[in-house]
Amino acid sequence: MDKIRTIAVLLFNGVNILDVAGPIQAFKTANRFGRDLYSLSFVSTDGTPREACCGLRLETDHICEDDELDDLIVPGGDGVDAAMGDPDIQHLVKNWIAQRKGRRVISVCSGALILANAGVLNGKSATTHWRRSELVVRKFPDVNWAVNEIYRIDGDIYTSAGVTSGIDLALEIIRRDNGPELALSVARELVVYFKRSGGQNQFAEVLEAQFVNDPAIARLMAAFQQNPGTDWSLESMSDVAGLTPRTLSRRCVEKVGFTPAKTLERFRLKLAKIALENGVDVPRSIEISGFSDFQMMQRAFKRHLGTTVGEYRNKFADVH
Amino acid sequence: MDKIRTIAVLLFNGVNILDVAGPIQAFKTANRFGRDLYSLSFVSTDGTPREACCGLRLETDHICEDDELDDLIVPGGDGVDAAMGDPDIQHLVKNWIAQRKGRRVISVCSGALILANAGVLNGKSATTHWRRSELVVRKFPDVNWAVNEIYRIDGDIYTSAGVTSGIDLALEIIRRDNGPELALSVARELVVYFKRSGGQNQFAEVLEAQFVNDPAIARLMAAFQQNPGTDWSLESMSDVAGLTPRTLSRRCVEKVGFTPAKTLERFRLKLAKIALENGVDVPRSIEISGFSDFQMMQRAFKRHLGTTVGEYRNKFADVH
């Protein structure tokens, strides 16, 4: 980079302070390892203080329409819903990139909803916090949501997933601007991994398929629950559901989003996750979850969670 | 827990905002999943605003000697050195636990230095940011430093390692106070791992042994650098250093902190790390670093970094 990049961090009431702190501390730390690379301003639409959702009160500077700042960081938090209805914020976000070339808009967590609401994500690819994934797909269908991604970059639009993913995205921006060595130094200084393995889905709850609003499918789910280890075939699943195989397949995709076989696999995966999280060992977890063997369980973890059984256990298991 | 736990977060000029935001957002998020468990206050010794090292200005409340708060969080940051010389802060930290039973002192990152300086870590075990590890061992010899730990709990004293480790410690506190299920929910909400594999050392630079101030050892290091893959014996190392095996061993431990064989292993480890970080594949990294085979390299990663070659590559390698 040939000049200091000036970054405006938009603050609003109910902002998640960790969404704010992660990226800005990464950019700030990048300055320690070289000349000044990033300059930060903390702004609001009127320059008065804002209260983060943790209760911390933050002073702000007023951001003007014609501020000569390069990038705009839009964090998330409980206050996002109110911020989506704030015309000044919407105006700012909507016009940021249009006003001047070379600008970037960077969202963290549910901050992506503010961007989506302003229309700047239409036709673009973006991510957000896994908890908001159903909502955004429904509410903003013109956005190509990639909610399993820890971050997503599409042209001038940089979005990151839940909360701490803002650090991952900031590291990637530093890498692109200044090379991998600096990004790695910053990661070490912050004591975070430079690159995390697996997508955001490993942090999300597996789809609560058993609460699906369809009696036939619910019956099948209850049968899975009772006998996850049964060697289920499409025929035996159809029998339990009281549907033809063809109808079961169609309705399962419609209601649950997956074929019957895939739904069973995801159900087993959920049982395995819960077992591992509670400190159950791997052989017993295979038994509890109904996978036929370790290979089947491993494959499901890799396919759906982007991680291995061993890694998942290391990260989430309550073993001391 | 039978009552709300009240937590004071001590703010000072030059505080690292991510040290602050990590734990408080974890405690705040814990409230979302049940009744109110934690109440947070942001305090300073005089109640005036403080400026974080990123430039963010934070409003504070005045903390009084007899405040009925339970826990005190002491973050780190560039301002720690000044805070160590602040008599009001020293007084507050020194008396926190003595004043009332059941209180906890929780430090993040270099915040441990404020605790150490106030004498509350004497005879206790504690951790801090890896970059400060040499300094603290020298400056506070009465503390049992465990700087490879991501966090350390010793009685009422809770210390965490660099920056984001404050989140790991907060999750552990939530687990102890309210059980693993809640802690796991908070981790998922923040999109962080509940438990990280490996210690803090994997984030630190391997000791820069080759810059040691001893011509004989430096000669040996230069020889390692030129031929890391040589089948070095104590005899051949002694020849290069121009010392007897006995003198080399003694002086190597004295200057570098390790035996000659261990020093060689750590040197090879460093070369392997650099190779992997730069996207070099594993077979070539073994070759570059001079390990005799994959098993030797794997063993060194496990022993010194608490992680595997594969995990290290996943986390740090710049492969896209």
XYZ file of C-alpha atoms in Angstrom:
640
model
C 0.000 0.000 0.000
C 1.275 3.429 -0.914
C -0.665 5.485 1.649
C -2.376 5.304 5.000
C -5.803 3.745 4.711
C -8.351 5.725 6.733
C -11.123 3.676 8.284
C -14.394 4.931 9.757
C -15.934 2.650 12.372
C -19.671 3.290 12.552
C -21.020 3.162 16.106
C -24.682 2.969 17.099
C -26.598 2.146 20.256
C -26.576 -1.577 20.968
C -23.425 -2.235 18.953
C -21.583 -5.424 19.896
C -18.281 -4.174 21.309
C -16.402 -7.316 20.293
C -17.484 -6.794 16.664
C -15.871 -3.365 16.950
C -12.783 -4.302 18.952
C -11.651 -7.307 16.909
C -11.009 -5.618 13.567
C -9.841 -2.279 14.963
C -7.295 -3.901 17.257
C -6.027 -5.937 14.298
C -5.599 -2.784 12.183
C -4.068 -0.918 15.111
C -1.612 -3.745 15.766
C -0.594 -3.785 12.087
C 0.761 -0.262 12.604
C 3.102 -1.534 15.317
C 5.027 -3.683 12.886
C 5.816 -1.031 10.329
C 4.948 2.500 9.441
C 1.411 3.768 9.925
C -0.804 1.749 7.633
C -4.282 2.288 9.023
C -5.880 5.287 10.697
C -9.104 4.771 12.633
C -12.029 7.115 13.336
C -14.996 6.255 15.514
C -18.071 7.872 14.113
C -21.802 8.252 14.468
C -24.318 10.119 12.381
C -24.483 12.989 14.890
C -21.260 12.860 16.909
C -22.871 12.131 20.291
C -21.870 9.127 22.456
C -23.275 5.665 21.802
C -23.862 2.831 24.251
C -22.656 -0.645 23.269
C -24.922 -3.568 24.157
C -22.567 -4.489 27.032
C -23.236 -1.073 28.567
C -19.902 0.512 27.648
C -20.400 4.136 26.582
C -18.359 5.254 23.590
C -17.576 8.773 22.450
C -17.908 9.398 18.720
C -17.071 11.974 16.065
C -19.678 13.173 13.594
C -19.347 11.626 10.155
C -20.183 13.988 7.294
C -21.401 13.131 3.853
C -18.147 14.239 2.237
C -15.645 12.790 4.713
C -12.462 11.776 2.936
C -12.310 8.393 4.660
C -11.507 5.250 2.683
C -13.283 2.387 4.373
C -16.428 2.021 6.447
C -16.710 -0.692 9.103
C -20.298 -1.577 10.027
C -20.406 -3.786 13.148
C -23.365 -5.845 14.338
C -25.112 -6.307 17.656
C -28.537 -6.118 19.249
C -28.862 -2.571 17.935
C -28.766 -3.645 14.302
C -32.538 -3.844 13.957
C -32.911 -0.226 15.090
C -29.965 0.832 12.905
C -31.687 -0.699 9.877
C -34.527 1.755 10.412
C -32.222 4.781 10.844
C -32.387 6.841 7.623
C -29.049 8.560 8.292
C -27.242 5.246 8.652
C -29.004 3.825 5.614
C -28.073 6.897 3.587
C -24.429 6.693 4.673
C -24.075 3.007 3.848
C -25.963 3.260 0.561
C -23.766 6.037 -0.791
C -20.384 5.044 0.611
C -19.023 3.214 -2.410
C -20.966 5.154 -5.010
C -19.451 8.442 -3.797
C -15.817 7.647 -4.482
C -13.784 4.915 -6.150
C -11.532 2.618 -4.132
C -13.633 2.687 -0.992
C -14.544 -0.493 0.895
C -17.517 -1.379 3.047
C -16.666 -3.935 5.741
C -19.354 -5.535 7.886
C -18.973 -7.696 10.953
C -21.603 -10.187 12.136
C -25.170 -8.865 11.845
C -23.777 -5.601 10.467
C -24.383 -7.292 7.101
C -28.123 -6.752 7.668
C -27.602 -2.985 7.647
C -25.788 -3.356 4.324
C -28.469 -5.660 2.907
C -31.240 -3.305 3.994
C -29.485 -0.427 2.225
C -29.447 -2.545 -0.942
C -25.676 -2.594 -1.340
C -25.539 -6.394 -1.186
C -28.016 -7.001 -3.993
C -26.457 -9.329 -6.555
C -23.444 -9.709 -4.278
C -22.214 -12.591 -2.184
C -22.090 -12.082 1.593
C -22.030 -13.754 5.002
C -23.378 -12.914 8.458
C -23.843 -14.489 11.912
C -25.173 -18.063 11.638
C -28.078 -17.196 13.933
C -29.374 -14.696 11.376
C -28.990 -17.024 8.389
C -32.613 -18.087 8.052
C -33.808 -14.523 8.475
C -31.506 -13.027 5.855
C -32.252 -15.649 3.228
C -35.965 -14.901 3.644
C -35.708 -11.138 3.983
C -33.000 -10.378 1.430
C -33.432 -12.920 -1.389
C -31.444 -10.793 -3.855
C -28.257 -11.425 -1.912
C -26.202 -14.551 -2.575
C -25.800 -15.594 1.077
C -22.787 -17.776 1.904
C -23.445 -18.076 5.614
C -21.078 -20.997 6.177
C -18.154 -18.738 5.244
C -16.126 -17.079 8.029
C -15.796 -14.102 5.709
C -16.682 -13.276 2.126
C -15.176 -10.683 -0.163
C -17.061 -9.587 -3.272
C -15.565 -6.574 -5.004
C -15.653 -3.625 -2.608
C -17.914 -5.428 -0.147
C -16.289 -7.313 2.728
C -18.583 -9.229 5.086
C -17.704 -11.477 7.997
C -19.637 -14.080 9.973
C -20.408 -14.039 13.709
C -18.620 -11.727 16.141
C -14.969 -12.874 16.304
C -14.977 -13.571 12.541
C -14.369 -9.837 12.217
C -10.798 -10.559 13.334
C -10.393 -13.202 10.610
C -11.607 -10.754 7.977
C -9.348 -7.955 9.234
C -6.352 -10.316 9.053
C -7.268 -11.170 5.470
C -7.530 -7.475 4.592
C -4.109 -6.839 6.153
C -2.747 -9.807 4.187
C -4.098 -8.441 0.910
C -2.916 -4.899 1.644
C 0.483 -5.686 3.132
C 1.364 -9.359 2.649
C 1.110 -12.542 4.687
C 4.080 -11.849 6.943
C 2.490 -8.790 8.512
C -0.872 -10.533 8.841
C 0.798 -13.448 10.588
C 2.614 -11.115 12.990
C -0.672 -9.443 13.862
C -2.361 -12.826 14.409
C 0.408 -13.849 16.782
C 0.247 -10.592 18.651
C -3.501 -11.021 19.147
C -3.030 -14.745 19.883
C -5.498 -15.880 17.231
C -5.160 -18.386 14.437
C -4.227 -16.838 11.121
C -6.597 -19.184 9.351
C -9.288 -21.209 11.029
C -10.157 -24.655 9.761
C -13.765 -25.371 8.878
C -16.640 -23.013 8.216
C -19.043 -21.165 10.454
C -21.523 -24.068 10.471
C -19.448 -25.971 12.978
C -20.421 -23.285 15.471
C -24.098 -23.319 14.635
C -26.627 -25.722 16.006
C -27.485 -28.440 13.551
C -30.850 -27.697 11.998
C -33.573 -28.679 14.423
C -35.176 -30.908 11.834
C -37.299 -32.818 14.306
C -39.431 -29.763 14.970
C -40.504 -29.606 11.376
C -44.190 -28.856 10.901
C -45.265 -32.029 9.084
C -46.691 -35.054 10.925
C -45.218 -37.663 8.568
C -41.728 -36.192 8.721
C -42.031 -35.651 12.480
C -42.907 -39.346 12.851
C -39.814 -40.284 10.925
C -37.693 -38.006 13.084
C -39.077 -39.572 16.243
C -38.133 -42.977 14.848
C -34.601 -41.731 14.111
C -34.422 -40.475 17.679
C -35.402 -43.853 19.095
C -33.243 -45.970 16.817
C -30.540 -43.889 15.194
C -28.426 -46.996 14.619
C -31.003 -48.886 12.556
C -29.851 -49.645 9.032
C -32.479 -47.338 7.538
C -33.421 -47.720 3.863
C -35.639 -45.396 1.846
C -38.290 -48.142 2.028
C -38.204 -48.496 5.816
C -38.218 -44.709 6.212
C -41.241 -44.481 3.914
C -43.046 -47.141 5.944
C -42.538 -45.203 9.179
C -43.598 -41.938 7.580
C -46.620 -43.569 5.939
C -45.713 -42.140 2.549
C -44.505 -43.580 -0.741
C -40.738 -43.356 -1.174
C -41.273 -40.773 -3.902
C -43.548 -38.593 -1.773
C -41.272 -38.906 1.257
C -38.269 -37.793 -0.792
C -40.080 -34.805 -2.243
C -41.616 -33.714 1.031
C -38.418 -34.187 3.015
C -36.490 -31.934 0.652
C -39.333 -29.431 0.796
C -39.713 -29.367 4.582
C -36.240 -30.172 5.874
C -34.149 -29.097 2.942
C -32.459 -32.479 2.478
C -33.154 -35.952 1.111
C -34.241 -38.583 3.688
C -30.767 -40.157 3.695
C -29.063 -36.801 4.188
C -31.561 -35.876 6.887
C -30.704 -39.085 8.747
C -27.002 -38.335 8.401
C -27.483 -34.846 9.794
C -29.522 -36.206 12.658
C -26.775 -38.678 13.536
C -24.257 -35.883 13.262
C -26.219 -33.859 15.773
C -26.267 -36.738 18.248
C -22.522 -37.230 17.757
C -21.829 -33.556 18.363
C -23.829 -33.500 21.575
C -22.114 -36.662 22.804
C -18.629 -35.313 22.056
C -19.435 -31.951 23.604
C -20.384 -33.703 26.783
C -17.052 -35.482 26.991
C -18.236 -38.869 25.695
C -15.371 -40.729 24.015
C -15.312 -41.370 20.273
C -16.264 -45.107 20.210
C -19.265 -44.502 22.467
C -20.219 -41.405 20.437
C -20.341 -43.520 17.288
C -22.651 -45.936 19.117
C -24.925 -43.190 20.501
C -25.227 -41.406 17.182
C -25.924 -44.528 15.147
C -23.148 -44.129 12.593
C -22.148 -47.572 11.333
C -18.451 -46.896 11.924
C -15.831 -44.208 12.473
C -15.363 -43.595 8.748
C -19.052 -42.726 8.328
C -18.929 -40.356 11.272
C -15.714 -38.749 10.073
C -17.166 -38.268 6.598
C -20.251 -36.545 8.029
C -18.121 -34.201 10.138
C -15.975 -33.283 7.168
C -18.898 -32.837 4.814
C -21.218 -30.827 7.049
C -18.891 -29.143 9.513
C -15.696 -28.880 7.499
C -13.758 -30.345 10.405
C -12.706 -33.766 11.672
C -14.086 -35.670 14.651
C -10.781 -35.212 16.456
C -10.624 -31.485 15.804
C -14.246 -31.049 16.820
C -13.636 -32.903 20.050
C -10.530 -30.800 20.771
C -12.363 -27.581 20.207
C -15.711 -28.205 21.810
C -15.533 -31.201 24.131
C -15.827 -30.491 27.827
C -12.941 -32.766 28.806
C -10.634 -31.586 31.559
C -24.693 -19.488 41.014
C -27.292 -18.089 43.374
C -26.928 -14.382 42.591
C -25.837 -11.957 39.931
C -22.082 -11.612 39.826
C -21.054 -7.954 39.572
C -17.915 -7.289 37.584
C -15.860 -4.110 37.496
C -13.825 -3.611 34.330
C -10.892 -1.312 35.054
C -10.170 1.117 32.233
C -7.039 3.221 31.825
C -5.427 5.211 29.020
C -3.817 2.940 26.453
C -5.958 -0.074 27.332
C -6.215 -2.680 24.571
C -9.887 -2.582 23.563
C -9.910 -6.225 22.484
C -8.684 -7.278 25.958
C -11.735 -5.460 27.308
C -14.282 -6.486 24.694
C -13.569 -10.231 24.642
C -14.446 -11.106 28.235
C -17.234 -8.558 28.672
C -19.023 -9.654 25.532
C -18.748 -13.273 26.730
C -20.287 -12.363 30.113
C -22.920 -10.197 28.445
C -23.831 -12.994 26.027
C -24.178 -15.450 28.925
C -27.085 -13.301 30.168
C -28.914 -13.868 26.881
C -29.227 -17.577 27.496
C -30.821 -17.436 30.919
C -31.558 -15.001 33.648
C -29.137 -12.190 34.443
C -25.925 -13.807 35.606
C -23.348 -11.066 35.237
C -23.581 -7.319 35.657
C -20.817 -5.145 34.244
C -19.451 -1.752 35.327
C -16.779 0.179 33.474
C -14.657 2.018 35.964
C -11.624 4.217 36.406
C -9.993 5.603 39.506
C -11.566 9.046 38.955
C -14.599 8.518 36.726
C -13.340 10.535 33.760
C -13.127 9.108 30.208
C -10.203 6.979 29.117
C -8.715 6.527 25.653
C -7.997 2.979 24.449
C -4.784 2.452 22.484
C -6.829 2.224 19.264
C -8.065 5.780 19.887
C -11.585 4.848 21.007
C -12.675 7.080 23.905
C -14.554 5.324 26.692
C -16.728 6.854 29.402
C -16.181 5.459 32.901
C -17.703 5.480 36.351
C -15.644 6.251 39.432
C -14.714 3.163 41.436
C -14.670 3.705 45.211
C -12.654 1.844 47.797
C -15.795 0.248 49.246
C -17.677 -0.624 46.057
C -19.719 -3.767 46.542
C -18.548 -5.312 43.288
C -17.494 -8.964 43.144
C -14.861 -9.268 40.461
C -12.244 -6.970 39.008
C -11.114 -7.333 35.395
C -7.706 -5.808 34.666
C -7.029 -5.657 30.915
C -3.653 -5.097 29.273
C -2.393 -2.857 26.504
C 0.276 -0.278 25.763
C -0.916 1.695 28.786
C 0.030 -1.038 31.250
C 3.452 0.400 31.962
C 1.943 3.729 33.007
C -0.804 1.955 34.965
C 1.849 0.058 36.939
C 3.092 3.409 38.195
C -0.379 4.698 39.091
C -0.728 4.564 42.904
C -4.554 4.550 42.776
C -4.635 1.542 40.455
C -1.975 -0.256 42.494
C -3.941 0.408 45.679
C -7.181 -0.855 44.147
C -5.664 -4.077 42.822
C -3.632 -4.748 45.975
C -6.671 -4.529 48.256
C -9.354 -6.062 46.056
C -9.253 -9.598 47.399
C -8.083 -8.696 50.901
C -11.125 -6.450 51.411
C -13.810 -9.066 51.045
C -14.052 -12.833 50.659
C -15.257 -14.433 47.431
C -13.909 -11.741 45.162
C -11.910 -12.562 42.053
C -9.214 -10.662 40.188
C -9.149 -11.440 36.472
C -6.372 -10.173 34.226
C -6.138 -10.260 30.462
C -2.860 -10.176 28.535
C -0.322 -7.723 29.996
C -2.847 -6.781 32.699
C -1.035 -9.487 34.698
C 1.885 -7.060 35.040
C -0.328 -4.649 36.980
C -1.246 -7.523 39.304
C 2.364 -8.654 39.641
C 3.530 -5.128 40.382
C 0.915 -4.826 43.137
C 2.320 -8.021 44.662
C -0.879 -10.049 44.405
C 0.740 -12.716 42.225
C 3.595 -13.479 44.622
C 3.706 -17.205 45.305
C 0.926 -17.690 42.761
C 0.892 -19.181 39.304
C -0.002 -16.886 36.415
C 0.234 -16.275 32.667
C 0.501 -13.214 30.423
C 1.126 -12.278 26.769
C 4.005 -14.327 25.289
C 5.792 -11.141 24.248
C 6.118 -10.128 27.890
C 7.308 -13.532 29.092
C 11.031 -12.759 29.331
C 10.341 -9.458 31.052
C 8.021 -10.873 33.703
C 10.291 -13.761 34.602
C 13.115 -11.288 35.206
C 11.080 -8.572 36.871
C 8.746 -10.662 39.026
C 10.706 -13.750 40.083
C 8.350 -14.484 42.990
C 5.575 -15.403 40.555
C 5.346 -18.918 39.151
C 4.951 -17.898 35.504
C 3.223 -20.409 33.214
C 3.387 -18.352 30.056
C 2.600 -21.215 27.690
C -0.870 -21.497 29.251
C -3.802 -19.790 27.513
C -5.168 -19.054 30.977
C -4.250 -19.953 34.536
C -6.454 -20.047 37.612
C -4.847 -20.028 41.056
C -7.321 -19.522 43.878
C -8.957 -16.107 43.456
C -6.519 -15.035 40.776
C -7.460 -15.603 37.141
C -4.905 -14.644 34.488
C -5.051 -15.104 30.737
C -2.440 -14.997 27.995
C -2.322 -12.608 25.043
C -5.305 -10.522 23.939
C -7.987 -12.948 22.662
C -7.124 -15.430 25.446
C -9.343 -13.254 27.615
C -12.289 -14.830 25.780
C -11.019 -18.344 26.587
C -10.723 -17.433 30.272
C -14.175 -15.843 30.381
C -15.666 -19.004 28.839
C -13.951 -21.089 31.512
C -15.321 -18.809 34.253
C -18.817 -19.124 32.773
C -18.359 -22.908 32.657
C -17.340 -23.037 36.312
C -20.124 -20.700 37.400
C -22.938 -22.052 35.250
C -21.921 -25.310 33.587
C -20.529 -26.372 30.218
C -23.748 -26.072 28.272
C -24.014 -22.332 28.832
C -20.317 -21.824 28.123
C -20.668 -23.732 24.868
C -23.686 -21.655 23.840
C -21.719 -18.477 24.470
C -18.752 -19.802 22.467
C -21.042 -20.569 19.541
C -22.679 -17.192 19.730
C -19.278 -15.475 19.620
C -18.059 -17.955 16.961
C -14.998 -18.995 18.943
C -13.726 -22.408 19.891
C -14.768 -23.494 23.363
C -11.348 -24.991 23.946
C -8.303 -24.269 21.866
C -5.773 -26.998 21.222
C -2.160 -26.264 22.091
C -0.622 -23.621 24.300
C 0.281 -20.007 23.746
C 3.791 -20.891 22.560
C 2.492 -21.907 19.154
C 1.714 -18.227 18.619
C 5.063 -16.972 19.855
C 8.195 -16.748 17.786
C 10.560 -19.560 18.560
C 13.382 -18.238 20.692
C 15.830 -16.388 18.487
C 18.680 -18.561 19.741
C 21.065 -17.685 16.950
C 21.393 -14.148 18.253
C 22.756 -15.387 21.551
C 25.685 -13.340 22.834
C 28.374 -16.057 22.907
C 30.791 -16.599 19.991
C 31.077 -20.387 20.449
C 27.305 -20.895 20.575
C 26.792 -18.452 17.728
C 29.278 -20.484 15.649
C 27.267 -23.609 16.349
C 24.027 -21.862 15.396
C 25.549 -20.715 12.114
C 26.525 -24.316 11.410
C 22.956 -25.442 12.176
C 21.703 -22.796 9.795
C 23.965 -24.013 6.991
C 23.389 -27.723 7.536
C 20.275 -28.342 9.596
C 19.972 -31.856 8.185
C 23.406 -33.044 9.330
C 23.260 -35.963 11.752
C 24.670 -33.838 14.575
C 26.172 -35.578 17.610
C 27.301 -33.894 20.830
C 30.861 -34.521 19.639
C 30.421 -32.882 16.230
C 28.603 -29.949 17.843
C 31.466 -29.524 20.327
C 34.004 -29.552 17.503
C 32.213 -26.751 15.688
C 31.800 -24.723 18.869
C 35.445 -25.310 19.849
C 34.451 -26.438 23.342
C 34.535 -29.730 25.217
C 31.192 -31.581 25.157
C 30.824 -30.859 28.879
C 31.485 -27.119 28.506
C 29.237 -26.871 25.455
C 26.377 -28.535 27.327
C 26.749 -26.279 30.365
C 27.125 -23.103 28.370
C 24.303 -23.932 25.971
C 21.886 -24.434 28.866
C 23.160 -21.219 30.445
C 22.931 -19.051 27.324
C 20.123 -20.608 25.320
C 18.189 -22.326 28.057
C 18.377 -25.790 26.499
C 20.809 -28.668 25.948
C 22.622 -28.702 22.574
C 20.357 -31.482 21.254
C 17.215 -29.626 22.326
C 18.574 -26.390 20.875
C 19.061 -28.133 17.536
C 15.539 -29.523 17.695
C 14.110 -26.070 18.383
C 16.143 -24.613 15.548
C 14.784 -27.228 13.138
C 11.302 -26.534 14.468
C 11.701 -22.883 13.659
C 12.748 -23.646 10.090
C 9.798 -26.015 9.730
C 7.363 -23.388 11.021
C 8.653 -20.754 8.613
C 8.453 -23.196 5.700
C 4.888 -24.247 6.555
C 3.785 -20.657 7.106
C 4.997 -19.824 3.628
C 2.895 -22.560 2.091
C 5.690 -25.101 1.587
C 4.295 -28.645 1.635
C 5.081 -31.055 4.461
C 7.666 -33.326 2.713
C 9.672 -30.313 1.544
C 9.355 -28.694 4.994
C 10.907 -31.787 6.574
C 13.786 -31.491 4.116
C 14.302 -27.752 4.668
C 14.192 -28.032 8.435
C 16.558 -31.000 8.651
C 14.309 -33.328 10.613
C 15.222 -36.921 9.772
C 11.605 -37.855 9.092
C 7.970 -36.872 9.646
C 7.797 -38.568 13.054
C 10.666 -36.447 14.387
C 9.054 -33.279 13.089
C 5.651 -34.245 14.460
C 7.180 -35.025 17.865
C 8.868 -31.596 17.975
C 5.616 -29.824 17.101
C 3.736 -31.707 19.785
C 6.418 -31.214 22.433
C 7.186 -27.534 21.902
C 4.015 -26.157 20.374
C 1.387 -28.517 21.769
C -0.016 -28.988 18.284
C 0.495 -31.265 15.284
C 2.160 -30.430 11.986
C -1.198 -30.719 10.235
C -2.983 -28.467 12.693
C -0.171 -25.914 12.562
C -0.303 -25.859 8.790
C -4.081 -25.440 8.835
C -3.897 -22.567 11.253
C -0.906 -20.619 10.056
C -0.024 -21.610 6.513
C -0.633 -19.029 3.844
C -2.233 -21.457 1.399
C -5.210 -20.236 -0.576
